[in-house]
Steps between C-alpha positions, in 0.01 A plus 500: 500500500655454163796690361272742312438844649124478520237632742755723669721210606875547439661261254744257659850445371529258213548146627678214328159365394422837339830491313437141390157600378645791304758265348224263390303784349807622313565151366136470397518830313810383315335166425194678364714701261682185389177306455344781299810499283454127443144559385606782267790295359265214420340724240135579442244232559168463319337834430176592670243773454650842569845402374637336817669162505507209742855587605388823665139444597354153495174468308194393694410129477212567261726695260578287190861617527534306826424180311752570223745213445772767484438605859768390747308400816786588734550841339130570532498387864811706574338808343191455717713474814709804410192706432345398833819587687528834320162599646556389861694245708344153485538174686578183309150369570345815355707461184407132474132595516544767235682262265229239547234760424684590181502137389867421561595136547586421863839352407589806294392728784709303749813522284461873445431573866785275614737701282357830621546381858860397435593848379315667788222654295235291677579515872227402745712597801549856376135519393375383841723747684381782276134408547531483878677837520258672264176362646606550862618858448246603238182318604583430862448125468599284797690172475184290476366698204845509341526121527165472322625731222813290454298178480276659234809574292623141528799572723655195668436487875868509597562797271192672642613449859840649420338806344255540787797515736537863394191586706540451873256543788621854560450587135143370511419698814645819354315461170173424681540818704556701183191354335286567807626856545421577137150350520422675829508834321189401305330351808527811717189564705346156461410290805786291637328172414458608137864604476607172655290291263624678190863488605469131581358436154781696338777308675328165449483562125871579504577170671585619851444258786283599794813498719643783291177679412316539828772673707555746215127568464441543874789743526387708202133517598584570863728787401244664269416854622124438473527222759704698753324610817559836659 
């Protein structure tokens, strides 16, 4: 399992990869503060409805302020990125899509994101590791489903494989057992074939292979009190 104390599993001691990850997150936090300072020091951009300027919140592409000759495209792009990152971690590909949606030039977007990557504010490795930990522990996703999630977010295959290394075969088996045990509480009293079918559907949706799913399901259904013979 991961280092988080979830589902009753004890947290393991911090590894060097955990410490490296914390270092990256600390650097990213410092870079965010520095980047926000750069935006503030640049002064207010073109005003928009409600009194905000392009240096703090970028105007939407159909806002006349976005077309102002006074607008600095890189400042606007940087503000969009900072706002996105202030709401939740993002992959570089997600930020590229958002900048394109907001009408930013591809070259401008590339320069801004390159700089953000250099200072550690955009970090696909840290993002991928975070996503794998969160979705495996929180949603119970298996490696196959996690790989699909990483592809959707535009994570490079090598980076994805490294992040997926956090979830081993034993972790998958343990998480599948937890999911099945939880679901069995709501399936109590149903015929064994119904329980089996519903549990199989649950684990399939979470990305578990049949090699992992079926032994766990057979064990859980076979141990159910309603299927025990006197």
